[in-house]
Coordinates of N, CA and C in Angstrom, one line a residue:
M158 N 4.0 18.1 20.1 CA 2.7 17.5 19.8 C 1.8 18.1 20.5
N159 N 0.4 18.4 19.9 CA -0.5 19.0 20.6 C -1.7 17.8 20.6
V160 N -2.1 17.7 21.9 CA -3.2 16.5 21.8 C -4.4 16.7 22.6
S161 N -5.5 16.4 22.4 CA -6.7 16.6 23.3 C -7.5 15.5 23.3
N162 N -8.3 15.1 24.3 CA -9.2 14.0 24.4 C -8.7 12.7 23.8
F163 N -7.7 12.0 24.5 CA -7.2 11.0 24.3 C -7.2 9.8 25.2
S164 N -7.2 8.6 24.9 CA -7.3 7.5 25.8 C -6.2 6.7 25.7
I165 N -6.0 5.8 26.8 CA -5.1 4.9 26.7 C -5.2 3.3 26.9
H166 N -4.8 2.4 26.2 CA -5.4 1.1 25.7 C -4.4 0.2 26.1
P167 N -4.0 -0.6 27.2 CA -3.1 -1.6 27.4 C -3.3 -2.7 26.2
M168 N -2.4 -3.1 25.6 CA -2.6 -4.2 24.8 C -2.0 -5.6 25.1
V169 N -0.7 -5.4 25.2 CA 0.2 -6.7 25.6 C 0.7 -6.1 27.2
L170 N 0.0 -7.0 28.1 CA 0.5 -6.6 29.4 C 2.1 -7.1 29.9
P171 N 2.9 -6.9 30.8 CA 3.9 -7.4 31.1 C 3.8 -8.9 31.5
Q172 N 4.5 -9.7 31.2 CA 4.6 -10.8 31.2 C 5.7 -11.7 31.1
A173 N 5.9 -12.9 31.4 CA 6.8 -13.8 31.3 C 7.6 -13.5 29.8
L174 N 8.8 -14.3 29.7 CA 9.6 -14.2 28.5 C 8.7 -14.9 27.5
L175 N 8.9 -14.6 26.3 CA 8.3 -15.3 25.2 C 9.2 -15.7 24.2
D176 N 9.2 -17.0 24.2 CA 10.3 -17.6 23.2 C 9.5 -18.4 22.2
D177 N 9.6 -18.2 20.6 CA 9.0 -18.8 19.8 C 7.4 -18.8 19.8
T178 N 6.9 -17.6 20.2 CA 5.3 -17.4 20.5 C 5.0 -16.3 20.3
T179 N 3.6 -16.3 20.1 CA 3.0 -14.9 20.0 C 2.3 -14.4 21.3
A180 N 2.6 -13.2 21.5 CA 2.0 -12.5 22.9 C 0.7 -12.5 22.9
T181 N -0.1 -12.5 23.7 CA -1.6 -12.1 23.9 C -1.9 -10.9 23.7
S182 N -2.6 -10.2 23.0 CA -2.6 -8.9 22.9 C -4.4 -8.6 23.1
N183 N -4.6 -7.6 23.9 CA -6.1 -7.1 23.9 C -6.4 -6.4 22.8
V184 N -7.7 -6.7 22.3 CA -8.3 -5.8 21.2 C -8.7 -4.5 21.4
V185 N -8.4 -3.7 20.6 CA -8.7 -2.2 20.7 C -9.6 -1.7 19.9
D186 N -10.8 -1.2 20.5 CA -12.1 -0.7 19.8 C -11.8 0.8 19.2
L187 N -11.6 1.1 17.9 CA -11.1 2.3 17.4 C -12.6 3.2 17.4
A188 N -13.7 3.0 17.9 CA -14.9 3.6 17.6 C -14.7 4.9 18.2
G189 N -15.1 6.3 17.8 CA -14.9 7.7 18.3 C -13.5 8.1 18.1
A190 N -12.5 7.3 17.6 CA -11.1 7.9 17.7 C -10.9 8.4 16.2
K191 N -9.8 9.4 15.9 CA -9.6 9.8 14.8 C -8.1 9.5 14.4
Y192 N -7.3 9.3 15.6 CA -5.9 8.7 15.3 C -5.4 7.7 16.3
C193 N -4.7 6.7 16.1 CA -3.9 5.7 16.9 C -2.4 5.6 16.8
Y194 N -2.1 5.7 17.9 CA -0.8 5.2 18.1 C -0.7 3.9 18.7
I195 N 0.1 3.0 18.5 CA 0.5 1.7 19.2 C 2.0 1.7 19.4
A196 N 2.3 1.9 20.8 CA 4.0 1.5 21.3 C 4.2 0.2 21.6
V197 N 5.2 -0.5 20.9 CA 5.7 -1.6 21.3 C 7.2 -1.6 22.1
Q198 N 7.1 -2.1 23.3 CA 8.0 -1.7 24.0 C 8.9 -2.7 24.4
L199 N 10.2 -3.1 23.7 CA 10.8 -4.6 23.8 C 11.6 -4.5 25.1
G200 N 11.8 -5.2 26.0 CA 12.8 -5.4 27.1 C 14.0 -6.2 26.5
A201 N 14.6 -7.1 27.6 CA 15.8 -7.8 27.1 C 15.2 -9.0 25.9
T202 N 16.3 -9.2 25.1 CA 15.7 -10.1 23.8 C 17.1 -11.0 23.3
D203 N 17.0 -12.1 23.1 CA 18.4 -12.7 22.3 C 17.9 -13.2 21.0
I204 N 17.0 -12.8 20.5 CA 16.4 -13.2 19.1 C 15.8 -12.2 18.5
A205 N 15.8 -12.3 17.0 CA 15.1 -11.2 16.4 C 13.5 -11.6 16.5
M206 N 12.7 -10.8 16.4 CA 11.4 -10.9 16.5 C 10.8 -11.8 15.0
A207 N 10.0 -12.6 15.3 CA 9.4 -13.3 14.1 C 8.3 -12.3 13.3
A208 N 7.4 -11.7 14.1 CA 6.6 -10.8 13.3 C 6.3 -9.7 14.6
L209 N 5.8 -8.5 13.7 CA 5.7 -7.5 14.5 C 4.8 -6.7 13.5
K210 N 3.5 -6.6 13.7 CA 2.4 -5.8 12.8 C 1.3 -5.5 13.4
V211 N 0.5 -4.8 12.8 CA -1.0 -4.5 13.2 C -2.2 -5.0 12.3
Q212 N -3.1 -5.7 13.0 CA -4.0 -6.4 12.2 C -5.5 -5.5 12.4
E213 N -6.3 -5.6 11.6 CA -7.7 -5.1 12.1 C -8.9 -6.0 11.3
A214 N -10.2 -5.7 12.0 CA -11.3 -6.6 11.8 C -12.7 -5.6 11.9
D215 N -13.6 -6.0 11.4 CA -15.0 -5.6 11.6 C -15.4 -5.9 12.9
A216 N -15.0 -7.0 13.5 CA -15.6 -7.8 14.6 C -14.6 -8.3 15.4
K217 N -14.9 -8.7 16.8 CA -13.8 -9.5 17.7 C -14.6 -10.5 18.1
T218 N -13.8 -11.7 18.2 CA -14.2 -13.0 18.7 C -14.6 -12.8 20.2
D219 N -13.3 -12.4 21.0 CA -13.0 -12.2 22.3 C -12.6 -11.0 22.6
A220 N -12.1 -10.8 24.0 CA -11.4 -9.6 24.2 C -9.8 -9.6 23.6
T221 N -9.4 -10.9 23.0 CA -7.9 -11.0 22.4 C -7.8 -11.5 21.0
T222 N -9.1 -11.6 20.6 CA -9.1 -12.4 19.1 C -9.9 -11.4 18.0
L223 N -9.1 -11.0 17.2 CA -10.3 -10.4 16.0 C -10.7 -11.7 15.2
T224 N -12.0 -11.3 14.7 CA -12.7 -12.1 13.9 C -12.5 -12.0 12.4
S225 N -11.5 -13.1 11.9 CA -11.0 -12.8 10.4 C -10.2 -11.5 10.3
G226 N -9.2 -11.1 11.3 CA -8.3 -10.1 11.3 C -7.3 -10.2 9.7
A227 N -6.8 -9.3 9.3 CA -6.1 -9.0 8.3 C -5.2 -7.9 8.4
D228 N -3.9 -8.0 8.1 CA -3.0 -6.9 8.1 C -3.3 -6.0 7.8
I229 N -2.7 -4.6 8.1 CA -3.0 -3.2 7.8 C -1.6 -2.9 6.8
T230 N -1.5 -2.9 5.6 CA -0.9 -2.2 4.7 C 0.0 -1.4 5.4
G231 N 1.5 -1.6 5.3 CA 2.2 -0.2 5.8 C 2.5 -0.6 7.1
L232 N 1.8 -1.3 7.8 CA 1.7 -1.3 9.3 C 2.6 -2.6 9.9
T233 N 3.7 -3.1 9.4 CA 4.4 -4.3 9.4 C 6.1 -3.7 9.3
Y234 N 6.9 -4.4 10.3 CA 8.1 -4.5 10.3 C 8.7 -5.6 9.6
A235 N 7.9 -6.1 8.7 CA 8.3 -7.4 7.9 C 9.7 -7.4 7.7
T236 N 10.1 -6.4 6.9 CA 11.4 -6.3 6.1 C 12.5 -5.6 7.2
A237 N 12.0 -5.1 8.4 CA 13.2 -4.6 9.4 C 12.5 -4.9 10.8
L238 N 12.4 -6.1 11.1 CA 12.1 -6.8 12.4 C 13.3 -6.3 13.2
P239 N 12.6 -6.1 14.7 CA 13.5 -5.9 15.7 C 14.5 -7.0 15.8
S240 N 15.9 -7.0 16.2 CA 17.0 -7.8 16.1 C 17.4 -8.3 17.8
A241 N 18.3 -9.4 17.7 CA 18.6 -9.6 19.0 C 19.1 -8.7 19.8
T242 N 19.6 -7.3 19.0 CA 20.3 -6.4 19.9 C 19.5 -5.4 20.0
D243 N 18.1 -5.2 19.9 CA 17.4 -4.2 20.1 C 16.7 -4.1 21.7
D244 N 17.6 -4.6 22.4 CA 16.9 -4.7 23.9 C 16.4 -3.2 24.3
N245 N 15.4 -3.2 25.0 CA 15.0 -1.7 25.6 C 15.0 -0.7 24.4
K246 N 14.1 -1.2 23.4 CA 13.8 0.0 22.3 C 12.4 -0.3 22.0
T247 N 11.9 0.9 21.5 CA 10.5 1.2 21.5 C 10.1 1.3 19.8
Y248 N 9.1 0.5 19.5 CA 8.4 0.6 18.0 C 7.3 1.0 18.0
L249 N 7.1 2.0 17.0 CA 5.6 3.0 17.2 C 5.2 2.6 15.7
F250 N 3.6 2.1 16.0 CA 2.6 2.4 14.8 C 1.8 3.2 14.7
A251 N 1.5 4.0 13.7 CA 0.9 5.3 13.8 C -0.1 5.4 12.7
F252 N -1.3 5.9 12.9 CA -2.4 5.7 11.7 C -3.7 6.6 12.0
P253 N -4.2 7.2 11.1 CA -5.8 7.6 11.0 C -6.8 6.3 11.0
T254 N -7.8 6.5 11.9 CA -8.6 5.5 11.9 C -9.8 5.7 11.0
E255 N -10.1 7.0 10.2 CA -11.3 6.8 9.4 C -10.7 6.0 8.2
G256 N -11.6 5.2 7.5 CA -11.5 4.2 6.8 C -11.3 2.9 7.3
R257 N -10.7 2.8 8.5 CA -10.3 1.7 9.0 C -11.5 0.8 9.5
K258 N -11.2 -0.6 9.9 CA -12.1 -1.2 10.5 C -12.1 -0.9 11.5
R259 N -13.0 -1.5 12.6 CA -13.4 -0.8 14.0 C -12.1 -1.4 15.0
Y260 N -11.9 -2.6 15.1 CA -11.2 -3.2 15.7 C -9.8 -3.5 15.3
V261 N -8.6 -3.5 16.0 CA -7.2 -3.7 15.8 C -6.6 -4.6 17.0
N262 N -5.4 -5.1 16.4 CA -4.8 -5.9 17.5 C -3.1 -5.9 16.9
V263 N -2.6 -6.0 17.9 CA -0.9 -6.0 17.4 C -0.6 -7.6 17.4
V264 N 0.2 -7.9 16.4 CA 0.7 -9.2 16.5 C 2.2 -9.3 16.6
A265 N 2.5 -9.9 17.9 CA 4.1 -9.7 18.2 C 4.4 -11.1 18.5
T266 N 5.5 -11.5 17.4 CA 5.6 -13.0 17.9 C 7.2 -13.1 18.0
A267 N 7.7 -13.4 19.0 CA 9.1 -13.7 19.5 C 9.7 -15.0 18.6
G268 N 11.0 -14.8 18.2 CA 11.6 -15.6 17.5 C 11.7 -16.8 18.5
N269 N 12.6 -17.8 18.0 CA 13.0 -19.1 18.7 C 14.6 -18.8 19.1
G270 N 14.8 -18.2 20.2 CA 16.3 -18.2 20.8 C 16.4 -19.0 21.8
S271 N 17.1 -18.9 22.7 CA 17.6 -19.8 23.9 C 16.8 -19.3 25.3
T272 N 16.4 -18.0 25.0 CA 15.9 -17.3 26.4 C 14.7 -16.6 25.9
G273 N 14.5 -15.8 25.0 CA 13.3 -15.4 24.6 C 13.2 -13.5 24.5
T274 N 12.0 -13.2 24.9 CA 11.9 -11.9 24.7 C 10.7 -11.1 25.6
Y275 N 11.1 -10.1 26.2 CA 10.0 -9.4 27.1 C 9.6 -8.2 26.0
L276 N 8.1 -8.3 26.2 CA 7.7 -7.1 25.5 C 6.2 -6.5 26.1
T277 N 6.1 -5.3 26.0 CA 4.6 -5.0 26.2 C 4.4 -3.9 24.8
A278 N 2.7 -3.6 24.9 CA 2.5 -3.0 24.0 C 1.2 -2.0 24.5
T279 N 1.0 -0.6 24.1 CA 0.2 0.2 24.3 C -0.6 1.1 23.5
A280 N -1.9 1.2 23.3 CA -2.4 2.1 22.1 C -3.0 3.0 22.9
I281 N -2.5 4.2 22.1 CA -3.0 5.6 22.5 C -4.3 6.2 21.4
L282 N -5.0 6.4 21.7 CA -6.4 7.1 20.7 C -6.7 8.5 21.0
F283 N -6.7 9.1 19.8 CA -6.7 10.8 19.9 C -8.0 10.9 19.0
D284 N -8.7 12.1 19.6 CA -9.7 12.8 18.5 C -9.1 13.9 17.7
K285 N -8.1 14.2 18.1 CA -7.3 15.5 17.4 C -6.0 15.4 17.5
L286 N -5.1 15.4 16.6 CA -3.8 15.3 16.9 C -2.9 16.2 15.5
A287 N -2.0 16.6 16.1 CA -0.9 17.7 15.3 C 0.4 16.7 15.5
H288 N 1.0 16.1 14.5 CA 2.2 15.1 14.7 C 3.5 15.2 14.1
N289 N 4.3 14.6 14.3 CA 5.7 14.8 13.8 C 5.7 13.5 12.7
D290 N 7.0 13.6 12.1 CA 7.0 12.8 10.9 C 8.3 11.5 11.1
N291 N 9.2 11.7 12.1 CA 10.1 10.7 11.9 C 10.2 10.1 13.4
A292 N 10.9 9.0 13.6 CA 10.9 8.2 14.7 C 11.9 8.9 15.6
A293 N 13.0 9.8 15.3 CA 13.5 10.4 16.2 C 12.9 11.2 17.0
S294 N 11.8 12.2 16.3 CA 11.1 13.1 17.0 C 10.1 12.3 18.3
F295 N 10.1 11.1 18.0 CA 9.2 10.4 19.1 C 10.2 9.6 20.0
N296 N 11.6 9.6 20.0 CA 12.4 9.0 20.7 C 12.3 7.6 20.6
V297 N 12.0 6.9 19.2 CA 11.7 5.6 19.4 C 12.7 5.0 18.2
A298 N 12.9 3.6 18.4 CA 13.6 3.2 17.4 C 13.4 2.9 15.8
G299 N 11.8 3.0 15.8 CA 11.3 2.6 14.6 C 9.8 3.4 14.4
L300 N 9.3 3.7 13.5 CA 8.2 4.4 13.2 C 7.6 3.8 11.8
K301 N 6.3 3.2 12.0 CA 5.4 2.9 10.8 C 4.2 3.7 11.0
R302 N 4.3 4.6 9.8 CA 3.1 5.6 9.5 C 2.6 5.2 8.6
I303 N 1.1 5.3 8.4 CA 0.4 5.2 6.9 C -0.5 6.8 7.3
P304 N -0.5 7.2 5.8 CA -1.3 9.0 5.9 C -2.6 8.5 6.3

């Protein structure tokens, strides 16, 4: 992968186990970027995720909340959510920013298990990118990409 002019944006910071709750995620401003990757790294988990997706909006309410956020078609693991046996795997979202709304946020909801799920998320914004097309080339468990 050849990249230039990129920036890294922590979204979900390391925190306590999540059980039957949604992680607090920082909103990312896409202004000036041409492409975005969002990597969600799971730690130990004892239950399948209840939701894992990316939302967008034209405005943000505060640092962690989109104003009227909407799911981005193609950027959800709804039909293939990480399971209770997906400890220490990374799930990647990849999308061009052209034609997208200005702000994005990741929605990562842990299922209702006996212990819960550790996870973090990071966005990387690029202004130029030559990319690969499969999860294995990124060494991740899953890849959701829209053209």
